[in-house]
mmCIF file of C-alpha atoms and ligand atoms in Angstrom:
data_model
loop_
_atom_site.group_PDB
_atom_site.id
_atom_site.type_symbol
_atom_site.label_atom_id
_atom_site.label_comp_id
_atom_site.label_asym_id
_atom_site.label_seq_id
_atom_site.Cartn_x
_atom_site.Cartn_y
_atom_site.Cartn_z
ATOM 1 C CA MET A 1 22.330 20.595 -63.716
ATOM 2 C CA GLY A 2 25.627 19.771 -65.705
ATOM 3 C CA LEU A 3 27.026 16.287 -66.258
ATOM 4 C CA LEU A 4 29.740 17.248 -63.777
ATOM 5 C CA ILE A 5 27.227 17.145 -61.020
ATOM 6 C CA LYS A 6 25.510 14.213 -61.881
ATOM 7 C CA SER A 7 28.062 12.156 -61.935
ATOM 8 C CA ILE A 8 28.882 13.409 -58.623
ATOM 9 C CA HIS A 9 26.339 10.591 -56.483
ATOM 10 C CA PRO A 10 27.464 8.599 -53.670
ATOM 11 C CA ASN A 11 28.525 5.944 -55.333
ATOM 12 C CA HIS A 12 31.713 7.802 -56.702
ATOM 13 C CA ILE A 13 34.963 6.036 -55.051
ATOM 14 C CA ARG A 14 37.765 7.808 -56.772
ATOM 15 C CA THR A 15 41.521 7.392 -56.733
ATOM 16 C CA GLY A 16 42.991 9.008 -54.519
ATOM 17 C CA GLU A 17 40.358 8.019 -51.526
ATOM 18 C CA VAL A 18 41.070 4.386 -52.723
ATOM 19 C CA THR A 19 44.388 5.015 -51.946
ATOM 20 C CA ASP A 20 43.857 6.455 -48.551
ATOM 21 C CA ARG A 21 41.521 3.704 -47.726
ATOM 22 C CA SER A 22 44.245 0.601 -48.757
ATOM 23 C CA LEU A 23 46.914 2.209 -47.339
ATOM 24 C CA TYR A 24 44.888 2.553 -43.949
ATOM 25 C CA MET A 25 43.430 -0.940 -44.221
ATOM 26 C CA ARG A 26 47.399 -2.413 -44.719
ATOM 27 C CA ARG A 27 48.042 -1.308 -41.402
ATOM 28 C CA ARG A 28 44.601 -3.158 -39.910
ATOM 29 C CA ASP A 29 44.960 -6.574 -41.551
ATOM 30 C CA PHE A 30 45.585 -8.282 -44.680
ATOM 31 C CA ILE A 31 42.337 -9.931 -44.714
ATOM 32 C CA LYS A 32 40.303 -6.399 -44.709
ATOM 33 C CA SER A 33 42.672 -4.890 -47.000
ATOM 34 C CA ALA A 34 41.540 -7.682 -49.469
ATOM 35 C CA GLY A 35 38.062 -6.522 -48.206
ATOM 36 C CA ALA A 36 38.645 -3.242 -49.141
ATOM 37 C CA GLY A 37 38.909 -4.078 -52.561
ATOM 38 C CA LEU A 38 35.344 -4.994 -53.086
ATOM 39 C CA LEU A 39 34.687 -1.602 -52.653
ATOM 40 C CA LEU A 40 36.017 -0.918 -56.593
ATOM 41 C CA TYR A 41 32.812 -0.768 -58.283
ATOM 42 C CA GLY A 42 32.617 3.097 -58.748
ATOM 43 C CA SER A 43 34.557 5.064 -61.212
ATOM 44 C CA GLY A 44 33.896 8.220 -62.785
ATOM 45 C CA LEU A 45 34.718 12.188 -62.838
ATOM 46 C CA ALA A 46 36.886 13.707 -59.900
ATOM 47 C CA GLY A 47 34.243 15.757 -58.065
ATOM 48 C CA CYS A 48 36.029 18.047 -55.262
ATOM 49 C CA ARG A 49 39.882 18.465 -55.866
ATOM 50 C CA SER A 50 42.172 19.044 -52.723
ATOM 51 C CA GLU A 51 43.619 21.949 -54.564
ATOM 52 C CA ASP A 52 40.102 23.822 -54.207
ATOM 53 C CA ARG A 53 39.398 23.543 -50.937
ATOM 54 C CA SER A 54 39.808 26.369 -48.181
ATOM 55 C CA GLU A 55 42.701 26.733 -46.227
ATOM 56 C CA ALA A 56 40.660 27.357 -43.311
ATOM 57 C CA ALA A 57 39.608 23.462 -43.372
ATOM 58 C CA GLU A 58 41.042 21.792 -40.357
ATOM 59 C CA ALA A 59 40.423 18.492 -38.569
ATOM 60 C CA PRO A 60 38.025 17.757 -35.897
ATOM 61 C CA PRO A 61 39.207 16.521 -32.399
ATOM 62 C CA THR A 62 40.255 13.551 -31.545
ATOM 63 C CA SER A 63 37.779 10.924 -29.892
ATOM 64 C CA SER A 64 39.666 11.807 -26.279
ATOM 65 C CA ALA A 65 38.876 15.410 -26.646
ATOM 66 C CA LEU A 66 34.654 14.566 -27.151
ATOM 67 C CA ASN A 67 33.402 14.568 -23.869
ATOM 68 C CA LYS A 68 31.592 11.251 -22.929
ATOM 69 C CA ILE A 69 27.365 11.406 -22.254
ATOM 70 C CA HIS A 70 26.361 10.012 -18.827
ATOM 71 C CA GLY A 71 22.889 8.947 -17.960
ATOM 72 C CA VAL A 72 22.667 6.726 -20.871
ATOM 73 C CA ALA A 73 19.721 4.207 -21.051
ATOM 74 C CA LYS A 74 20.010 0.916 -22.860
ATOM 75 C CA SER A 75 17.199 0.095 -25.340
ATOM 76 C CA PRO A 76 15.733 -2.830 -26.287
ATOM 77 C CA TYR A 77 15.798 -1.586 -30.291
ATOM 78 C CA SER A 78 19.721 -2.150 -30.211
ATOM 79 C CA THR A 79 21.151 -5.063 -32.103
ATOM 80 C CA SER A 80 23.724 -7.544 -30.601
ATOM 81 C CA GLU A 81 25.863 -7.676 -33.765
ATOM 82 C CA GLU A 82 29.218 -6.948 -33.760
ATOM 83 C CA GLN A 83 29.601 -3.169 -34.030
ATOM 84 C CA THR A 84 31.918 -1.704 -36.650
ATOM 85 C CA ASP A 85 35.511 -0.239 -35.412
ATOM 86 C CA TYR A 86 35.386 3.063 -33.949
ATOM 87 C CA GLU A 87 38.047 4.430 -36.480
ATOM 88 C CA ASP A 88 36.237 3.227 -39.621
ATOM 89 C CA ALA A 89 33.008 4.878 -38.273
ATOM 90 C CA THR A 90 34.576 8.333 -38.201
ATOM 91 C CA SER A 91 37.063 7.896 -40.955
ATOM 92 C CA TYR A 92 35.001 6.918 -43.700
ATOM 93 C CA ASN A 93 32.127 8.892 -44.326
ATOM 94 C CA ASN A 94 29.734 10.894 -46.436
ATOM 95 C CA PHE A 95 29.337 14.280 -45.870
ATOM 96 C CA TYR A 96 29.490 16.454 -48.887
ATOM 97 C CA GLU A 97 29.756 19.643 -46.906
ATOM 98 C CA PHE A 98 33.467 19.121 -46.221
ATOM 99 C CA GLY A 99 34.379 16.907 -49.602
ATOM 100 C CA THR A 100 32.952 13.872 -51.701
ATOM 101 C CA ASP A 101 35.970 11.799 -50.771
ATOM 102 C CA LYS A 102 35.052 9.668 -47.871
ATOM 103 C CA SER A 103 38.644 10.737 -46.066
ATOM 104 C CA ASP A 104 37.457 14.196 -46.514
ATOM 105 C CA PRO A 105 35.037 14.917 -43.325
ATOM 106 C CA LYS A 106 37.445 13.174 -40.925
ATOM 107 C CA ARG A 107 40.079 15.611 -42.120
ATOM 108 C CA TYR A 108 38.471 18.966 -43.170
ATOM 109 C CA SER A 109 35.472 19.283 -40.517
ATOM 110 C CA GLY A 110 37.262 20.650 -37.548
ATOM 111 C CA SER A 111 36.143 24.353 -38.619
ATOM 112 C CA LEU A 112 32.402 23.307 -38.007
ATOM 113 C CA VAL A 113 31.579 25.195 -34.835
ATOM 114 C CA THR A 114 28.922 22.868 -32.966
ATOM 115 C CA ASP A 115 28.830 24.652 -29.525
ATOM 116 C CA PRO A 116 26.845 26.558 -29.112
ATOM 117 C CA TRP A 117 24.490 25.009 -31.319
ATOM 118 C CA SER A 118 20.188 25.199 -31.439
ATOM 119 C CA VAL A 119 17.280 24.355 -33.667
ATOM 120 C CA ARG A 120 14.385 25.570 -34.874
ATOM 121 C CA ILE A 121 11.509 23.482 -34.712
ATOM 122 C CA GLY A 122 8.592 25.510 -36.552
ATOM 123 C CA GLY A 123 5.757 24.723 -39.137
ATOM 124 C CA ALA A 124 2.426 23.057 -38.834
ATOM 125 C CA VAL A 125 3.049 23.365 -34.911
ATOM 126 C CA ALA A 126 1.081 24.657 -31.898
ATOM 127 C CA LYS A 127 4.221 25.623 -30.293
ATOM 128 C CA PRO A 128 7.148 26.728 -32.883
ATOM 129 C CA GLY A 129 10.613 27.141 -31.122
ATOM 130 C CA THR A 130 14.280 26.963 -30.695
ATOM 131 C CA VAL A 131 16.356 24.502 -28.874
ATOM 132 C CA SER A 132 19.729 23.885 -27.953
ATOM 133 C CA ILE A 133 21.433 20.867 -27.803
ATOM 134 C CA ASP A 134 22.170 21.099 -23.871
ATOM 135 C CA ALA A 135 18.265 21.683 -23.242
ATOM 136 C CA LEU A 136 17.076 18.909 -25.496
ATOM 137 C CA LEU A 137 19.437 16.336 -23.369
ATOM 138 C CA ARG A 138 18.300 17.889 -20.066
ATOM 139 C CA SER A 139 14.618 17.094 -20.990
ATOM 140 C CA HIS A 140 15.063 13.569 -22.704
ATOM 141 C CA THR A 141 16.969 10.218 -21.391
ATOM 142 C CA PRO A 142 19.588 10.027 -23.867
ATOM 143 C CA GLU A 143 19.061 6.153 -25.246
ATOM 144 C CA GLU A 144 21.838 3.759 -26.589
ATOM 145 C CA ARG A 145 21.157 2.170 -30.332
ATOM 146 C CA ILE A 146 22.744 0.164 -31.703
ATOM 147 C CA TYR A 147 21.793 0.473 -35.309
ATOM 148 C CA ARG A 148 22.997 -1.520 -38.190
ATOM 149 C CA LEU A 149 23.421 1.382 -40.952
ATOM 150 C CA ARG A 150 23.169 0.349 -44.690
ATOM 151 C CA CYS A 151 24.450 2.797 -47.050
ATOM 152 C CA VAL A 152 22.878 3.034 -50.953
ATOM 153 C CA GLU A 153 26.355 2.369 -51.832
ATOM 154 C CA ALA A 154 26.274 -1.024 -50.510
ATOM 155 C CA TRP A 155 28.299 -0.841 -47.838
ATOM 156 C CA SER A 156 27.315 -1.389 -44.167
ATOM 157 C CA MET A 157 27.779 -0.683 -40.403
ATOM 158 C CA VAL A 158 26.575 -1.311 -36.967
ATOM 159 C CA ILE A 159 27.136 1.996 -35.072
ATOM 160 C CA PRO A 160 26.224 2.336 -31.421
ATOM 161 C CA TRP A 161 24.183 5.729 -31.322
ATOM 162 C CA ILE A 162 23.143 8.015 -28.743
ATOM 163 C CA GLY A 163 20.453 9.592 -29.223
ATOM 164 C CA ILE A 164 16.619 10.473 -28.195
ATOM 165 C CA PRO A 165 13.201 9.456 -30.368
ATOM 166 C CA LEU A 166 12.360 12.119 -32.721
ATOM 167 C CA GLY A 167 8.574 11.551 -31.973
ATOM 168 C CA LYS A 168 9.130 12.163 -28.483
ATOM 169 C CA VAL A 169 11.089 15.823 -29.098
ATOM 170 C CA LEU A 170 8.281 16.664 -31.866
ATOM 171 C CA GLU A 171 5.420 16.103 -29.659
ATOM 172 C CA ARG A 172 6.158 18.781 -27.198
ATOM 173 C CA PHE A 173 5.670 21.506 -29.609
ATOM 174 C CA GLU A 174 2.533 20.125 -30.541
ATOM 175 C CA PRO A 175 2.304 18.915 -34.324
ATOM 176 C CA THR A 176 -1.217 20.316 -35.803
ATOM 177 C CA GLY A 177 -3.421 18.244 -38.344
ATOM 178 C CA ASN A 178 -1.567 19.783 -41.383
ATOM 179 C CA ALA A 179 1.664 18.290 -39.998
ATOM 180 C CA LYS A 180 1.870 15.036 -42.527
ATOM 181 C CA TYR A 181 5.361 15.625 -43.380
ATOM 182 C CA VAL A 182 8.534 16.586 -42.000
ATOM 183 C CA ALA A 183 11.366 18.620 -43.375
ATOM 184 C CA PHE A 184 14.880 18.623 -42.078
ATOM 185 C CA ARG A 185 17.881 21.464 -43.290
ATOM 186 C CA THR A 186 21.410 20.859 -42.209
ATOM 187 C CA LEU A 187 23.517 24.086 -41.317
ATOM 188 C CA HIS A 188 24.257 26.288 -44.465
ATOM 189 C CA ASP A 189 27.364 28.418 -44.014
ATOM 190 C CA PRO A 190 30.276 27.714 -46.471
ATOM 191 C CA LYS A 191 33.189 29.350 -44.284
ATOM 192 C CA GLN A 192 32.393 26.622 -41.916
ATOM 193 C CA MET A 193 31.679 23.829 -44.350
ATOM 194 C CA PRO A 194 34.014 24.831 -47.316
ATOM 195 C CA GLY A 195 32.347 22.007 -49.542
ATOM 196 C CA GLN A 196 29.018 24.209 -49.799
ATOM 197 C CA LYS A 197 31.312 26.524 -52.028
ATOM 198 C CA ARG A 198 30.991 23.751 -54.837
ATOM 199 C CA SER A 199 27.489 22.956 -56.511
ATOM 200 C CA VAL A 200 27.827 19.046 -55.822
ATOM 201 C CA LEU A 201 24.414 19.586 -54.571
ATOM 202 C CA GLU A 202 22.309 22.279 -54.072
ATOM 203 C CA TRP A 203 22.895 23.418 -50.474
ATOM 204 C CA PRO A 204 21.753 22.880 -48.058
ATOM 205 C CA TYR A 205 21.013 19.711 -47.568
ATOM 206 C CA ARG A 206 17.727 18.945 -47.060
ATOM 207 C CA GLU A 207 15.926 15.788 -46.150
ATOM 208 C CA GLY A 208 12.151 14.510 -44.995
ATOM 209 C CA LEU A 209 10.114 12.006 -43.716
ATOM 210 C CA ARG A 210 6.026 11.141 -43.391
ATOM 211 C CA ILE A 211 4.956 12.062 -40.144
ATOM 212 C CA ASP A 212 4.138 8.485 -39.186
ATOM 213 C CA GLU A 213 7.983 7.759 -39.995
ATOM 214 C CA ALA A 214 9.173 10.500 -38.203
ATOM 215 C CA MET A 215 7.182 9.723 -34.653
ATOM 216 C CA HIS A 216 8.063 5.858 -35.218
ATOM 217 C CA PRO A 217 10.321 4.643 -31.792
ATOM 218 C CA LEU A 218 13.359 3.617 -33.801
ATOM 219 C CA THR A 219 13.386 6.849 -35.257
ATOM 220 C CA ILE A 220 16.081 9.178 -33.177
ATOM 221 C CA LEU A 221 18.117 12.191 -33.201
ATOM 222 C CA ALA A 222 21.171 11.372 -32.627
ATOM 223 C CA THR A 223 23.757 13.688 -30.362
ATOM 224 C CA GLY A 224 26.601 11.242 -29.670
ATOM 225 C CA MET A 225 28.059 7.802 -30.850
ATOM 226 C CA TYR A 226 30.371 5.330 -28.858
ATOM 227 C CA GLY A 227 29.825 6.534 -25.080
ATOM 228 C CA ARG A 228 30.678 9.984 -26.677
ATOM 229 C CA GLU A 229 29.362 13.145 -28.008
ATOM 230 C CA MET A 230 29.013 12.890 -31.899
ATOM 231 C CA PRO A 231 32.071 13.568 -33.573
ATOM 232 C CA SER A 232 31.745 16.746 -36.469
ATOM 233 C CA GLN A 233 32.642 14.084 -39.087
ATOM 234 C CA ASN A 234 29.907 11.740 -38.392
ATOM 235 C CA GLY A 235 27.277 15.113 -38.151
ATOM 236 C CA ALA A 236 27.885 16.617 -34.694
ATOM 237 C CA PRO A 237 26.409 18.113 -32.679
ATOM 238 C CA LEU A 238 22.949 16.562 -33.821
ATOM 239 C CA ARG A 239 21.667 13.891 -36.943
ATOM 240 C CA LEU A 240 18.654 12.086 -37.571
ATOM 241 C CA VAL A 241 19.107 8.584 -37.773
ATOM 242 C CA VAL A 242 16.601 6.249 -39.382
ATOM 243 C CA PRO A 243 18.017 2.750 -39.115
ATOM 244 C CA TRP A 244 15.335 0.884 -42.231
ATOM 245 C CA LYS A 245 16.371 3.653 -44.700
ATOM 246 C CA TYR A 246 19.639 4.178 -46.993
ATOM 247 C CA GLY A 247 21.990 6.179 -44.835
ATOM 248 C CA PHE A 248 21.351 9.496 -46.835
ATOM 249 C CA LYS A 249 18.421 9.927 -45.187
ATOM 250 C CA SER A 250 20.154 10.272 -42.095
ATOM 251 C CA ILE A 251 20.786 13.992 -42.040
ATOM 252 C CA LYS A 252 23.419 15.699 -40.577
ATOM 253 C CA SER A 253 24.166 18.885 -38.293
ATOM 254 C CA ILE A 254 20.349 19.700 -38.700
ATOM 255 C CA VAL A 255 19.624 22.912 -37.849
ATOM 256 C CA ALA A 256 16.127 23.479 -38.942
ATOM 257 C CA ILE A 257 12.945 20.817 -38.720
ATOM 258 C CA ASP A 258 9.674 21.863 -40.105
ATOM 259 C CA LEU A 259 6.341 20.146 -40.065
ATOM 260 C CA VAL A 260 4.590 20.417 -43.840
ATOM 261 C CA GLU A 261 1.322 19.641 -45.377
ATOM 262 C CA SER A 262 3.334 18.184 -48.453
ATOM 263 C CA GLN A 263 6.342 16.084 -49.410
ATOM 264 C CA PRO A 264 9.272 18.173 -49.068
ATOM 265 C CA PRO A 265 12.147 18.387 -51.679
ATOM 266 C CA THR A 266 15.299 16.130 -50.449
ATOM 267 C CA SER A 267 18.660 16.776 -51.747
ATOM 268 C CA TRP A 268 19.586 13.264 -53.164
ATOM 269 C CA ASN A 269 16.373 12.994 -54.765
ATOM 270 C CA MET A 270 16.498 16.396 -56.480
ATOM 271 C CA GLN A 271 19.698 15.464 -57.852
ATOM 272 C CA ALA A 272 18.598 11.982 -59.174
ATOM 273 C CA PRO A 273 15.043 11.404 -58.658
ATOM 274 C CA ARG A 274 15.328 8.128 -60.916
ATOM 275 C CA GLU A 275 17.926 6.952 -58.656
ATOM 276 C CA TYR A 276 16.970 8.399 -55.227
ATOM 277 C CA GLY A 277 13.406 8.026 -54.289
ATOM 278 C CA PHE A 278 12.060 10.060 -51.227
ATOM 279 C CA PHE A 279 11.000 6.925 -49.292
ATOM 280 C CA SER A 280 14.323 4.969 -49.931
ATOM 281 C CA ASN A 281 13.344 2.281 -47.305
ATOM 282 C CA VAL A 282 16.523 -0.403 -47.719
ATOM 283 C CA ASN A 283 15.021 -3.197 -50.142
ATOM 284 C CA PRO A 284 16.837 -5.609 -51.581
ATOM 285 C CA ALA A 285 14.598 -6.486 -54.226
ATOM 286 C CA VAL A 286 14.481 -2.986 -56.092
ATOM 287 C CA ASP A 287 17.914 -2.206 -57.265
ATOM 288 C CA HIS A 288 19.752 0.843 -57.679
ATOM 289 C CA PRO A 289 19.655 1.533 -61.840
ATOM 290 C CA ARG A 290 23.272 1.591 -61.806
ATOM 291 C CA TRP A 291 24.180 -1.389 -59.426
ATOM 292 C CA SER A 292 22.067 -4.058 -57.396
ATOM 293 C CA GLN A 293 21.106 -3.932 -53.917
ATOM 294 C CA ARG A 294 20.931 -7.504 -52.986
ATOM 295 C CA LYS A 295 24.414 -7.751 -51.098
ATOM 296 C CA GLU A 296 26.152 -5.313 -48.699
ATOM 297 C CA ARG A 297 29.917 -5.378 -47.615
ATOM 298 C CA ARG A 298 29.658 -4.565 -44.070
ATOM 299 C CA ILE A 299 32.566 -2.752 -43.678
ATOM 300 C CA GLY A 300 35.324 -4.868 -41.483
ATOM 301 C CA GLU A 301 34.079 -7.674 -43.412
ATOM 302 C CA PHE A 302 35.587 -9.839 -46.345
ATOM 303 C CA LEU A 303 32.192 -11.507 -47.766
ATOM 304 C CA LYS A 304 29.489 -9.494 -49.012
ATOM 305 C CA ARG A 305 26.248 -10.711 -46.944
ATOM 306 C CA GLU A 306 22.605 -10.389 -47.752
ATOM 307 C CA THR A 307 20.790 -6.879 -47.597
ATOM 308 C CA LEU A 308 17.513 -8.023 -45.628
ATOM 309 C CA PRO A 309 14.410 -5.868 -46.083
ATOM 310 C CA PHE A 310 13.929 -2.462 -44.397
ATOM 311 C CA ASN A 311 17.458 -3.364 -43.200
ATOM 312 C CA GLY A 312 16.537 -6.066 -40.453
ATOM 313 C CA TYR A 313 13.641 -3.743 -39.190
ATOM 314 C CA ALA A 314 10.413 -5.317 -41.239
ATOM 315 C CA ASP A 315 8.885 -6.163 -37.697
ATOM 316 C CA GLU A 316 9.260 -2.972 -36.660
ATOM 317 C CA VAL A 317 8.304 -0.932 -40.020
ATOM 318 C CA ALA A 318 6.673 -2.680 -42.927
ATOM 319 C CA SER A 319 3.173 -2.150 -41.523
ATOM 320 C CA LEU A 320 4.071 1.675 -42.198
ATOM 321 C CA TYR A 321 4.037 0.838 -45.943
ATOM 322 C CA SER A 322 0.965 -1.854 -46.042
ATOM 323 C CA GLY A 323 -1.190 -1.313 -49.277
ATOM 324 C CA MET A 324 2.122 0.611 -50.958
ATOM 325 C CA ASP A 325 4.140 -0.438 -54.034
ATOM 326 C CA LEU A 326 7.332 -0.329 -53.083
ATOM 327 C CA THR A 327 8.935 -1.335 -56.067
ATOM 328 C CA LYS A 328 7.216 2.309 -57.436
ATOM 329 C CA ASN A 329 7.541 3.794 -54.172
ATOM 330 C CA TYR A 330 11.508 3.502 -53.946
HETATM 331 N N1 LIG B 1 24.044 14.584 -44.408
HETATM 332 C C1 LIG B 1 24.579 15.663 -44.905
HETATM 333 N N2 LIG B 1 24.133 16.827 -44.717
HETATM 334 N N3 LIG B 1 25.376 15.706 -45.493
HETATM 335 C C2 LIG B 1 25.704 14.462 -46.548
HETATM 336 O O1 LIG B 1 26.550 14.632 -47.512
HETATM 337 N N4 LIG B 1 25.525 11.969 -46.697
HETATM 338 C C3 LIG B 1 24.863 11.066 -46.047
HETATM 339 C C4 LIG B 1 23.846 10.983 -44.752
HETATM 340 N N5 LIG B 1 23.895 11.844 -44.082
HETATM 341 C C5 LIG B 1 25.622 13.113 -46.189
HETATM 342 C C6 LIG B 1 24.292 13.476 -44.765
HETATM 343 C C7 LIG B 1 25.337 9.639 -46.427
HETATM 344 S S1 LIG B 1 25.186 8.955 -48.150
HETATM 345 C C8 LIG B 1 25.290 8.615 -45.797
HETATM 346 S S2 LIG B 1 25.982 7.290 -45.962
HETATM 347 C C9 LIG B 1 25.312 8.772 -43.980
HETATM 348 O O2 LIG B 1 25.235 10.274 -43.905
HETATM 349 C C10 LIG B 1 26.835 8.857 -43.657
HETATM 350 O O3 LIG B 1 27.054 8.732 -42.608
HETATM 351 P P1 LIG B 1 28.284 8.557 -41.330
HETATM 352 O O4 LIG B 1 28.832 9.142 -42.463
HETATM 353 O O5 LIG B 1 28.450 9.180 -39.977
HETATM 354 O O6 LIG B 1 28.522 6.731 -41.720
#
């Protein structure tokens, strides 16, 4: 892959975005806007220029147009930490299918048709099949999971997701003994996802987990956040959330889940294998080759905070990796 593509990694914060962001922050309050300056550690070539974008691109509906999700159960896995403002969580996004600026997903993801939507579950399962989002929600009680989200770019948020444990969904399809890994795929449709007209990544976006990670109770398929259906820019109508891993593992707008025997190819790992490992567990002891992972900036806060091993979920998940050298298996 060429230099341009290689240069477009999640660390890229470009002039246009910084302007948008700081203007927006200034409206909110001065201290927070000072904090936004701390985000300015990235620089590089432009990735997706605005004139390249499809004219069909349109903004998604506002939050009040998204239905509330009823009958949501609370979960002991939720953190009581202060939640990120809804406005921040839905306007500062990574979703390269709609452009590489943080503000692009909110601006341009209105072209994504999220209803009807179904997910095909196949591979090493006794009962492969396709399930609609409605059927998923009818068969499982949605739970609120207030999780920390730590991006590999060293910013973080706290988001009240609404979702279903992935393990419970997979069990219904009866994984066979050959199911060692789970491979996920995002929709591939450049008409709806104009960013896919450019080869910033090899489309469709792909992610993967080891089967024990997928079956872990912290791992969810999220259909909503902040009490309502998922906004398009956050990965409607169905995205993965794996809170102890860097955010890029949490693949958005999933259309296919395959249980497979060997480790599946994953988008950022294919793009830059030295920089983005398959496991990508949050680990302050292993720096990204181009920046430190010891600290993070919680969006909305001024001072950086320490990044915690496994993003603070070590008690729950560290045992999954016992005996593994996590500096090598990054
Ligand atoms: N999924 C798809 N399909 N495409 C993407 O570009 N970006 C990832 C992840 N899932 C991405 C994706 C990255 S880098 C992060 S940090 C999170 O989504 C961001 O989720 P958020 O925008 O809801 O905060």
